[in-house]
XYZ file of N, CA and C in Angstrom:
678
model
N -18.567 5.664 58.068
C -18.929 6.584 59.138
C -17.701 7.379 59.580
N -17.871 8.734 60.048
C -17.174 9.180 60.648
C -16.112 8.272 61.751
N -14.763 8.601 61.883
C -13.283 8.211 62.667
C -13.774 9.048 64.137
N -14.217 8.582 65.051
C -14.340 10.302 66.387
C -13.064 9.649 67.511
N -11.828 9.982 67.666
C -11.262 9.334 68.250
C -11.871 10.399 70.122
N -11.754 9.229 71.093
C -12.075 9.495 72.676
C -11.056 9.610 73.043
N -10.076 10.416 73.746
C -9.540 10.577 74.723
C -9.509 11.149 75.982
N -9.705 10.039 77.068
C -10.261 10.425 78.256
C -8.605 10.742 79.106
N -8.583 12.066 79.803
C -7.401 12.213 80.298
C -7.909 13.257 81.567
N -8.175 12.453 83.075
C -8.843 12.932 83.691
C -7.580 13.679 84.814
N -7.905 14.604 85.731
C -6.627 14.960 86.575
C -7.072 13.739 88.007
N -5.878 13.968 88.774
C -5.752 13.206 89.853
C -4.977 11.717 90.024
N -4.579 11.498 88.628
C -3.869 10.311 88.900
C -2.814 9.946 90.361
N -3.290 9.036 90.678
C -2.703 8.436 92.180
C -1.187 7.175 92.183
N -1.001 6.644 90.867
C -0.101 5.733 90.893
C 1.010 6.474 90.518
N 1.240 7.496 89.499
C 1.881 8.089 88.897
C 1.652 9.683 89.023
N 1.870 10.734 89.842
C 0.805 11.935 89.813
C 1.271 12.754 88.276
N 0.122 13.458 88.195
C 0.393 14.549 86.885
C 1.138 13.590 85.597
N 0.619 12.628 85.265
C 1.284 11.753 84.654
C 1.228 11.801 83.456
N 0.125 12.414 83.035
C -0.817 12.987 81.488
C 0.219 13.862 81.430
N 0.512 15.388 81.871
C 0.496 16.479 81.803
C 1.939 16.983 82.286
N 2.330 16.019 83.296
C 3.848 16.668 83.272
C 5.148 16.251 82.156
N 5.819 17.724 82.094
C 7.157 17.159 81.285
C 7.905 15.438 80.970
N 7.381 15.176 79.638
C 8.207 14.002 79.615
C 9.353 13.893 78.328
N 10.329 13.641 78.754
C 11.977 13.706 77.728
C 11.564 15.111 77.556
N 11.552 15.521 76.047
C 11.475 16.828 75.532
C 10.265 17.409 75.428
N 9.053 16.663 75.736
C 7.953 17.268 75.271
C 7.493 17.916 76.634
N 7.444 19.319 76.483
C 7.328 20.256 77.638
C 5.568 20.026 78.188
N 4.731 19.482 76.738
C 3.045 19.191 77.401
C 3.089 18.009 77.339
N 4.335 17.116 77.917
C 4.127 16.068 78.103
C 3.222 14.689 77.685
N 2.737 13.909 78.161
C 2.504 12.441 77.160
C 1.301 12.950 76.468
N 0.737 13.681 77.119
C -0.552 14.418 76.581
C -0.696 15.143 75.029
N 0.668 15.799 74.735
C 1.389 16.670 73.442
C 1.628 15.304 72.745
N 1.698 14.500 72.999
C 2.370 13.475 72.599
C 0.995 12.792 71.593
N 0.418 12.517 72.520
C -0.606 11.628 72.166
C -1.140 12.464 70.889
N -1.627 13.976 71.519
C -2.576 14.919 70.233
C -1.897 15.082 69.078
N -0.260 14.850 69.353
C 0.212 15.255 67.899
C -0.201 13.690 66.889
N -0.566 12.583 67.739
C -0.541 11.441 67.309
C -1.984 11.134 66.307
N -2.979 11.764 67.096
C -3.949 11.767 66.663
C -4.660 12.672 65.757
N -3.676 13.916 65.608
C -3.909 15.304 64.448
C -3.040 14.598 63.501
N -2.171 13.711 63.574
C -1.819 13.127 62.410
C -1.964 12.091 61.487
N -2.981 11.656 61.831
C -3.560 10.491 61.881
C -4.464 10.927 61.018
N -4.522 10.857 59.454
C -5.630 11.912 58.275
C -7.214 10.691 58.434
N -7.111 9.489 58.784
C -8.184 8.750 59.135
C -9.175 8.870 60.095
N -8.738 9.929 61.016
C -9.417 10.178 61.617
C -10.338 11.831 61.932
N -11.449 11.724 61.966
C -11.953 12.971 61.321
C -12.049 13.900 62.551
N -12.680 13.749 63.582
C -12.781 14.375 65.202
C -11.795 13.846 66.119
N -11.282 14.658 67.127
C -10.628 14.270 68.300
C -11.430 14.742 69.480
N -11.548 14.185 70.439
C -12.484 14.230 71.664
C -11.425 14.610 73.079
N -10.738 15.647 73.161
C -10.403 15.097 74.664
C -11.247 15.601 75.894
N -11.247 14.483 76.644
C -12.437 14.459 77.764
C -11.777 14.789 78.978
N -12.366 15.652 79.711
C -11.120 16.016 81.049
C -11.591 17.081 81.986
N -11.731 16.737 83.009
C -11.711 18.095 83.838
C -10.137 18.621 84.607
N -9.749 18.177 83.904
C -8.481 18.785 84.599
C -7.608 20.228 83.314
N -7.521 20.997 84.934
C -7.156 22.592 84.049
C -6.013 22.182 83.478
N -4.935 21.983 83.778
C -3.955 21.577 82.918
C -3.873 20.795 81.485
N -4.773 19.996 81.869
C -4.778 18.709 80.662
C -5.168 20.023 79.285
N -6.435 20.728 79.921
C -7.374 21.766 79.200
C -6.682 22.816 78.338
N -5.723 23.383 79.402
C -4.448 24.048 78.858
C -3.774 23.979 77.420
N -3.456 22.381 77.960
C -2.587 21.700 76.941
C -3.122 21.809 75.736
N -4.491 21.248 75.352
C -5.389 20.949 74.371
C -5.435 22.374 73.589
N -5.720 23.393 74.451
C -6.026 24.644 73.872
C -4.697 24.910 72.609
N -3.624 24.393 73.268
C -1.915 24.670 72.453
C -2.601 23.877 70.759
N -3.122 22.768 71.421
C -3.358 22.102 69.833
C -4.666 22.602 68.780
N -5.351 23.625 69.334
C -6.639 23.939 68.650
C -6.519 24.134 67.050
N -5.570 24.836 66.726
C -5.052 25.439 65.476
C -4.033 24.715 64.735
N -3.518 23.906 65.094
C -2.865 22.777 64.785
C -3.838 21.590 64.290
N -4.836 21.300 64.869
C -5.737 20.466 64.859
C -6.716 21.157 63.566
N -6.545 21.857 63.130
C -7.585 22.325 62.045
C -8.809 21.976 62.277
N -9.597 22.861 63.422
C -11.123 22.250 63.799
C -11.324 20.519 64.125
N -10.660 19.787 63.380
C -10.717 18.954 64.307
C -10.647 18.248 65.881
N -10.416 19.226 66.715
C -10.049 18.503 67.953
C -11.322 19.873 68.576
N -11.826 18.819 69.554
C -12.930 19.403 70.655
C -13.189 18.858 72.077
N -12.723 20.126 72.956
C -12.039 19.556 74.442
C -13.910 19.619 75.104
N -14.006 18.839 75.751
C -14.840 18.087 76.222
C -14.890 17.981 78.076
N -15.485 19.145 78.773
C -15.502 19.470 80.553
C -15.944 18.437 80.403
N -15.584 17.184 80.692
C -16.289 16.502 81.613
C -16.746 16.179 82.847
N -17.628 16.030 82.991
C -18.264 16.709 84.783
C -17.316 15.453 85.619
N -16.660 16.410 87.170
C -15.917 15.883 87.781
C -16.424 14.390 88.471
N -17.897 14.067 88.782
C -17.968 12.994 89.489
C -17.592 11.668 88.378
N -17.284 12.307 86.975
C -17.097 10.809 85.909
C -15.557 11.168 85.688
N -14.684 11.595 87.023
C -13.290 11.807 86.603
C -12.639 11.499 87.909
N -13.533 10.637 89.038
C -12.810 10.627 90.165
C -12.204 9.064 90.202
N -11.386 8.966 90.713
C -10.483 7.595 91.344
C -11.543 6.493 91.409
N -12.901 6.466 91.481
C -14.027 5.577 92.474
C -14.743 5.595 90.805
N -14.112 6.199 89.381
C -15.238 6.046 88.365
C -15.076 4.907 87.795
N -16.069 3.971 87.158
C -15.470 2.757 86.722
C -15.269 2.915 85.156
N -15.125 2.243 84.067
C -14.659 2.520 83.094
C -16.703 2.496 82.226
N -17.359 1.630 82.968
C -18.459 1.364 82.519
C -19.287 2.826 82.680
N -19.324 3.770 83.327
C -19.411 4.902 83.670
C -19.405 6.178 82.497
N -18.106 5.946 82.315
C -17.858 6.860 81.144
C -18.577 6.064 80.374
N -17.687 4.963 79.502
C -19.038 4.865 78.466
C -20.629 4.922 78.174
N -21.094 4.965 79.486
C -22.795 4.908 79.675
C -22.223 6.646 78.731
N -21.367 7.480 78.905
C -20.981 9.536 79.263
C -20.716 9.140 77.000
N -20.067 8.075 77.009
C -19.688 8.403 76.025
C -21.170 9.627 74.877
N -21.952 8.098 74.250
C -23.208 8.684 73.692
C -23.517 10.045 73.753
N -23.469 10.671 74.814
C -23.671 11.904 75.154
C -22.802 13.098 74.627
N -21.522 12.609 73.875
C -21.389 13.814 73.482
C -20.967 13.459 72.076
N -20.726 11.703 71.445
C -20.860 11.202 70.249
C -22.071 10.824 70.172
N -23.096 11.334 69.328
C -24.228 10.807 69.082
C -24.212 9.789 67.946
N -22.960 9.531 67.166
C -23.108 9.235 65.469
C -21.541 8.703 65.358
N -21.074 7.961 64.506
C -20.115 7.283 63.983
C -19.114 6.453 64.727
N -17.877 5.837 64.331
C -17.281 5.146 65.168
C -16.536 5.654 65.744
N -16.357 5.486 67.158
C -15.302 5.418 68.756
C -14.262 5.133 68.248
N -13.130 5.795 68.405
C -11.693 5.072 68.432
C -11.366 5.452 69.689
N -11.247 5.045 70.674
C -10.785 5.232 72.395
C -9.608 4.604 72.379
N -9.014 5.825 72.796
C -7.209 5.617 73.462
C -6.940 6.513 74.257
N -5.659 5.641 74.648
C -5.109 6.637 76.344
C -4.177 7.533 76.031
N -3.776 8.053 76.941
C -2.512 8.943 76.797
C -1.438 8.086 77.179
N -1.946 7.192 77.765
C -0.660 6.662 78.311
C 0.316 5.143 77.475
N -0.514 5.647 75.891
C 0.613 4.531 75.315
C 1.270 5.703 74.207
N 2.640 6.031 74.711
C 2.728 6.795 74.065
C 3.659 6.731 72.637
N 3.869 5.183 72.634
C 4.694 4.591 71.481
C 4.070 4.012 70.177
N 2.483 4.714 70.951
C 1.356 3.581 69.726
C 1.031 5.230 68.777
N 1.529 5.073 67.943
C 1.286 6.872 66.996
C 0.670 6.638 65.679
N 0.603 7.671 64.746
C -0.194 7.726 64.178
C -0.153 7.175 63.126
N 0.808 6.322 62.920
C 0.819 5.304 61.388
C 0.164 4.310 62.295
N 0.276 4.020 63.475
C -0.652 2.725 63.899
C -1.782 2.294 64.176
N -2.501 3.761 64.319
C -3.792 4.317 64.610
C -4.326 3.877 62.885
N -3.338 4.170 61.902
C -4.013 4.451 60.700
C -4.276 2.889 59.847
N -3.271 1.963 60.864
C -3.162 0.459 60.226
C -4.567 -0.131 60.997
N -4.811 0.208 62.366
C -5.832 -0.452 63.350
C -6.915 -0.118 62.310
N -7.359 1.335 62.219
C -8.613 1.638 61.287
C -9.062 0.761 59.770
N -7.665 0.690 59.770
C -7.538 0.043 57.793
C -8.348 -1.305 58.754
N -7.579 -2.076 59.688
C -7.883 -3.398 59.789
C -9.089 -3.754 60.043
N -9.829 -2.809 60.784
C -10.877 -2.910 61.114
C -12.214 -2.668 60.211
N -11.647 -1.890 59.332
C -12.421 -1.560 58.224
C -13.112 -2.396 57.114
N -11.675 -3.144 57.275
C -11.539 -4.307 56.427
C -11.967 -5.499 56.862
N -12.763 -5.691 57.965
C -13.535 -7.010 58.771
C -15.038 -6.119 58.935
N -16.045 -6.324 57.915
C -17.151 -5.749 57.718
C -17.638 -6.590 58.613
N -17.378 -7.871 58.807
C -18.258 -9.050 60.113
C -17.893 -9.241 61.127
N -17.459 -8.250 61.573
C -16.910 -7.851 62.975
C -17.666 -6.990 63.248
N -17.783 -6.420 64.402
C -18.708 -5.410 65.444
C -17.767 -4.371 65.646
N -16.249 -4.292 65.803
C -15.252 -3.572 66.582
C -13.976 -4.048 66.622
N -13.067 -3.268 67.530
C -11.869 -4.024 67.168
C -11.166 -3.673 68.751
N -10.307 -4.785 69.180
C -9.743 -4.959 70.869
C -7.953 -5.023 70.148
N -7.609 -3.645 70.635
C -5.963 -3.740 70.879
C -5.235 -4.839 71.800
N -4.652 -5.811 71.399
C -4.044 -6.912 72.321
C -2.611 -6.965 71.939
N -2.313 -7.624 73.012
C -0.430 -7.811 73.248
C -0.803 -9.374 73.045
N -0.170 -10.086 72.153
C -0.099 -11.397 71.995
C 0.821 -12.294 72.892
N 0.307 -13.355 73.952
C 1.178 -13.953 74.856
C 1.471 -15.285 74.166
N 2.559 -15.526 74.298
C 3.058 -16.892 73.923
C 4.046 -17.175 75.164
N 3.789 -17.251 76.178
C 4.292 -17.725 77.742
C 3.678 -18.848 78.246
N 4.403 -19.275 79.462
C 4.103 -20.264 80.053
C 3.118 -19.523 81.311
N 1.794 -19.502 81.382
C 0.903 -18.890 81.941
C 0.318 -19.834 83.269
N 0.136 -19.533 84.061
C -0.544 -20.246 85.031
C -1.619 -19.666 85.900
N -2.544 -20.887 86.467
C -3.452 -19.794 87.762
C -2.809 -20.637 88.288
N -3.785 -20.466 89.626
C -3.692 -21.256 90.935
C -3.747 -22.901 90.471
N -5.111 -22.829 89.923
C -5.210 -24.796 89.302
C -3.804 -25.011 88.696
N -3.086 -24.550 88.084
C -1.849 -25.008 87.252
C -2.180 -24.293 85.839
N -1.177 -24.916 84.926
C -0.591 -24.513 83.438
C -2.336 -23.766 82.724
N -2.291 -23.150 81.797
C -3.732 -22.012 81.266
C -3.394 -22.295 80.611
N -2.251 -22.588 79.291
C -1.834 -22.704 78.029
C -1.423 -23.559 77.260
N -1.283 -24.819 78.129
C -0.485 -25.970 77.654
C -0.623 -26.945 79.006
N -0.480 -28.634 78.083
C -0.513 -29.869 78.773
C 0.649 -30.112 79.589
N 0.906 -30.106 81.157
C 2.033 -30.440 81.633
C 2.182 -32.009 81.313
N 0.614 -32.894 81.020
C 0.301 -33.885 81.015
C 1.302 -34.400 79.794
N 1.099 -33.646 78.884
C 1.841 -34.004 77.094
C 3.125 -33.571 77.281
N 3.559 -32.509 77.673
C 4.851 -31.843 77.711
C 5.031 -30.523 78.698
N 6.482 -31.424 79.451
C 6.152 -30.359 80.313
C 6.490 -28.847 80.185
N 7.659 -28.693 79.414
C 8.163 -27.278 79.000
C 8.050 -27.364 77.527
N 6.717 -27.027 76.998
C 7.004 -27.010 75.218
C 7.274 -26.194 74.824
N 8.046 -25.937 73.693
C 8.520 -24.331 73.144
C 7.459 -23.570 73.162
N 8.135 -22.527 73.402
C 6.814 -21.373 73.406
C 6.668 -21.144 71.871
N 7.027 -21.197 70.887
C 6.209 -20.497 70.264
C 4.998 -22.019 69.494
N 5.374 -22.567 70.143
C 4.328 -23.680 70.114
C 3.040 -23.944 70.996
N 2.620 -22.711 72.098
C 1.916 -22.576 73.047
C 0.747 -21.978 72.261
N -0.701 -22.541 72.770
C -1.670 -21.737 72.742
C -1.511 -20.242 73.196
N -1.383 -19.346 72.001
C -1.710 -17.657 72.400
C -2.684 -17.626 73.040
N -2.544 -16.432 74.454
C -3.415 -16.153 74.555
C -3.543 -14.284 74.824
N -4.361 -13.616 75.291
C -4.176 -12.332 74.859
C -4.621 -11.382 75.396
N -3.333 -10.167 75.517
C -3.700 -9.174 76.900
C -4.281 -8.035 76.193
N -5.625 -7.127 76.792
C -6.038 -5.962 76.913
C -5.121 -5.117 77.144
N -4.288 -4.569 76.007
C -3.466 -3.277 75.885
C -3.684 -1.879 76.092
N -5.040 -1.928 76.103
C -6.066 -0.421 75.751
C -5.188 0.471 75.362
N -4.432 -0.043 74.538
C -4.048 0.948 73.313
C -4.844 1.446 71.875
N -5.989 0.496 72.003
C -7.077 0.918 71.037
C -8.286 0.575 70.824
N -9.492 0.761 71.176
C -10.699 0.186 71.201
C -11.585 0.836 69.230
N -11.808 0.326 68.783
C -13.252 0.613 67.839
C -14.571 0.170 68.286
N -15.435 0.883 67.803
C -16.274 0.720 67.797
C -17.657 0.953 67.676
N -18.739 1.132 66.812
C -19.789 2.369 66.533
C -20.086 2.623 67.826
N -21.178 3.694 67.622
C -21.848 4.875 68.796
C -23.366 3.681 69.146
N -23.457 2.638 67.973
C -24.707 1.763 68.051
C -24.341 0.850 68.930
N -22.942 0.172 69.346
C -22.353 -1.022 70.480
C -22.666 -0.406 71.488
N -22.088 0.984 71.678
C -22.182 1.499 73.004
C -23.714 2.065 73.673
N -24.599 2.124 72.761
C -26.017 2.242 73.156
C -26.320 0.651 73.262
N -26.331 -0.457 72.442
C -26.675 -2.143 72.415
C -25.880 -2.509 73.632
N -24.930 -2.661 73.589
C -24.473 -3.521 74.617
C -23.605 -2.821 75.872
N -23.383 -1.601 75.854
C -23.488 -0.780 76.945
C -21.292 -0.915 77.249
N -21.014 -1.077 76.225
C -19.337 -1.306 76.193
C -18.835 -0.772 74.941
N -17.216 -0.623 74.846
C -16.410 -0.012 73.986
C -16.655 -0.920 72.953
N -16.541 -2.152 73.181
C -16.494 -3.029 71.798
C -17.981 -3.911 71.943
N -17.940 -4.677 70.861
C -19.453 -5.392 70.437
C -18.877 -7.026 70.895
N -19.908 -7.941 70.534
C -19.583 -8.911 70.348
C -19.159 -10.156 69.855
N -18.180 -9.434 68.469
C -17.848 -9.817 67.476
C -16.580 -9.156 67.100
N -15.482 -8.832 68.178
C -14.236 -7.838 67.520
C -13.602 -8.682 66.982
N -12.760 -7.589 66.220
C -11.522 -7.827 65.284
C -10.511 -8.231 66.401
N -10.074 -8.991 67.002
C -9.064 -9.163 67.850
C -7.403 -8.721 67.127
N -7.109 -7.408 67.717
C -5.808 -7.092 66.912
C -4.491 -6.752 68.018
N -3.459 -7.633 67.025
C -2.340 -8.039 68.049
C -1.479 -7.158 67.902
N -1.191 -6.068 69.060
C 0.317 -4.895 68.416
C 1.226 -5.727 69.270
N 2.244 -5.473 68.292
C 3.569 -5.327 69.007
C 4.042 -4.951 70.316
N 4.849 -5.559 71.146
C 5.434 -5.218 72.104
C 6.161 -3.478 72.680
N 6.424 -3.237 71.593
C 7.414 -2.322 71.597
C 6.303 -0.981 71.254
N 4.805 -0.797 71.026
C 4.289 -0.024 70.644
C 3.487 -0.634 71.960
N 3.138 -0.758 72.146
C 2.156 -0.836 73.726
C 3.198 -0.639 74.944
N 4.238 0.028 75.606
C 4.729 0.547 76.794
C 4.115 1.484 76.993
N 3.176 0.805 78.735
C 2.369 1.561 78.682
C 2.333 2.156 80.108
N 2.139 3.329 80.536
C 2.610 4.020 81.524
C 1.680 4.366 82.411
N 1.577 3.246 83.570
C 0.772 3.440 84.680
C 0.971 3.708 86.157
N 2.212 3.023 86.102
C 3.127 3.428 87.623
C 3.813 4.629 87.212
N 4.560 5.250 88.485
C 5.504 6.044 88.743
C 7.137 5.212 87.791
N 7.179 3.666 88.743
C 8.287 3.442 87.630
C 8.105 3.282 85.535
N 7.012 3.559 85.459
C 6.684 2.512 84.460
C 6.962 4.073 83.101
N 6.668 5.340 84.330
C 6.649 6.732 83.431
C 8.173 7.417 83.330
N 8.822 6.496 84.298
C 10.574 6.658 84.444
C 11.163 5.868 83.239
N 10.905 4.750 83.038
C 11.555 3.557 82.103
C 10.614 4.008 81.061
N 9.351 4.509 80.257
C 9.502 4.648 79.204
C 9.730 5.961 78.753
N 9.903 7.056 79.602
C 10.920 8.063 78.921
C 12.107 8.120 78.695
N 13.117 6.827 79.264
C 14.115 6.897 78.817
C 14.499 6.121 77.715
N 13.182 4.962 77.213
C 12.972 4.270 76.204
C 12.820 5.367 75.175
N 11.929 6.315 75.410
C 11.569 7.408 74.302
C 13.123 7.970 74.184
N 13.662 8.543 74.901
C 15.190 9.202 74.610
C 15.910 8.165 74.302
N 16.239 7.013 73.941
C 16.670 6.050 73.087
C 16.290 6.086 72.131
N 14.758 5.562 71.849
C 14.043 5.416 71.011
C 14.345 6.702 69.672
N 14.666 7.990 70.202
C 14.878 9.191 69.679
C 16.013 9.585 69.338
């Protein structure tokens, strides 16, 4: 089936403002330029979706039209599925509506270290698990984890500090990459099914930029990184 990658990049961000769209290191259209060059390069993937009511974001997209070789198609999305109060379950009910057919690849703008050789390994992997439903981007934990009851990962009973890499993994929602057909999101009303590929990126490709500090420290990771 068709690759349709989602990118939802709405205006109004409140933790971080203009966080999509303003200047970051060198890239003058910011994480946003970032992301599209990620995903026009990415030959696995056949459509790009960006979803947005914000004029700027819109702007931006327009820069990539011709670059994008027909592939990329900017997407008004109506403002009440772009406000602070939308839940994530929301959009996807929105998704269907403008993918009628093939598989979802949903990503943010805001991982901007996850690019397009990684986009192209997630697809391979997923491709390659026909008995899977989808596939969940995760950060693999091997920490000493706790709730309130005590230890989540390990016996204080057996040992009280065991090496970590001897700990039950367990594993964080990166939303650095969701799969998944256009048939999950009509069945079970979510990005993924109930059968994903559980796939573990790297640390260093999931910095992911949600605070004000978090869009300070990884642009200067990117100007290192560069």
């Amino acid at each position: 089936m068709s690759m349709i990658a989602f990118l939802p990049c709405r205006a109004g961000s409140q933790r971080a403002p203009r966080k999509n769209v303003r200047p970051f290191a060198e890239h003058a259209e910011g994480l946003l330029g970032i992301k599209l060059r990620h995903l026009i390069a990415c030959r696995e993937i056949d459509e790009i979706i960006l979803s947005t009511n914000d004029a700027e974001a819109i702007a931006i997209g327009e820069i990539f039209l011709d670059q994008a070789g027909g592939r990329l198609r900017i997407d008004h999305r109506p403002d009440h599925l772009c406000s602070s109060q939308t839940s994530t379950d929301d959009v996807i009910t929105y998704v269907p509506s403008i993918i009628p057919a093939g598989d979802v690849l949903w990503t943010h703008v805001t991982s901007p270290f996850f690019d397009a050789d990684c986009y192209s390994k997630a697809i391979a992997a997923y491709r390659a698990a026909p008995d899977s439903d989808s596939l969940l981007g995760v950060t693999e934990l091997r920490t000493f984890i706790w709730d309130d009851g005590g230890p989540v990962n390990y016996d204080r009973g057996r040992e009280k500090w065991p090496r970590t890499q001897t700990l039950r993994p367990l594993f964080e929602v990166n939303s650095a990459i969701f799969i998944a057909p256009i048939d999950v999101y009509l069945r079970e009303n979510d990005r993924i099914g109930v059968k994903p590929v559980i796939y573990p990126i790297p640390k260093a490709q999931t910095v992911e930029v949600d605070w004000e500090e978090d869009f300070l420290l990884a642009e200067e990771l990117w100007k290192l990184r560069r």
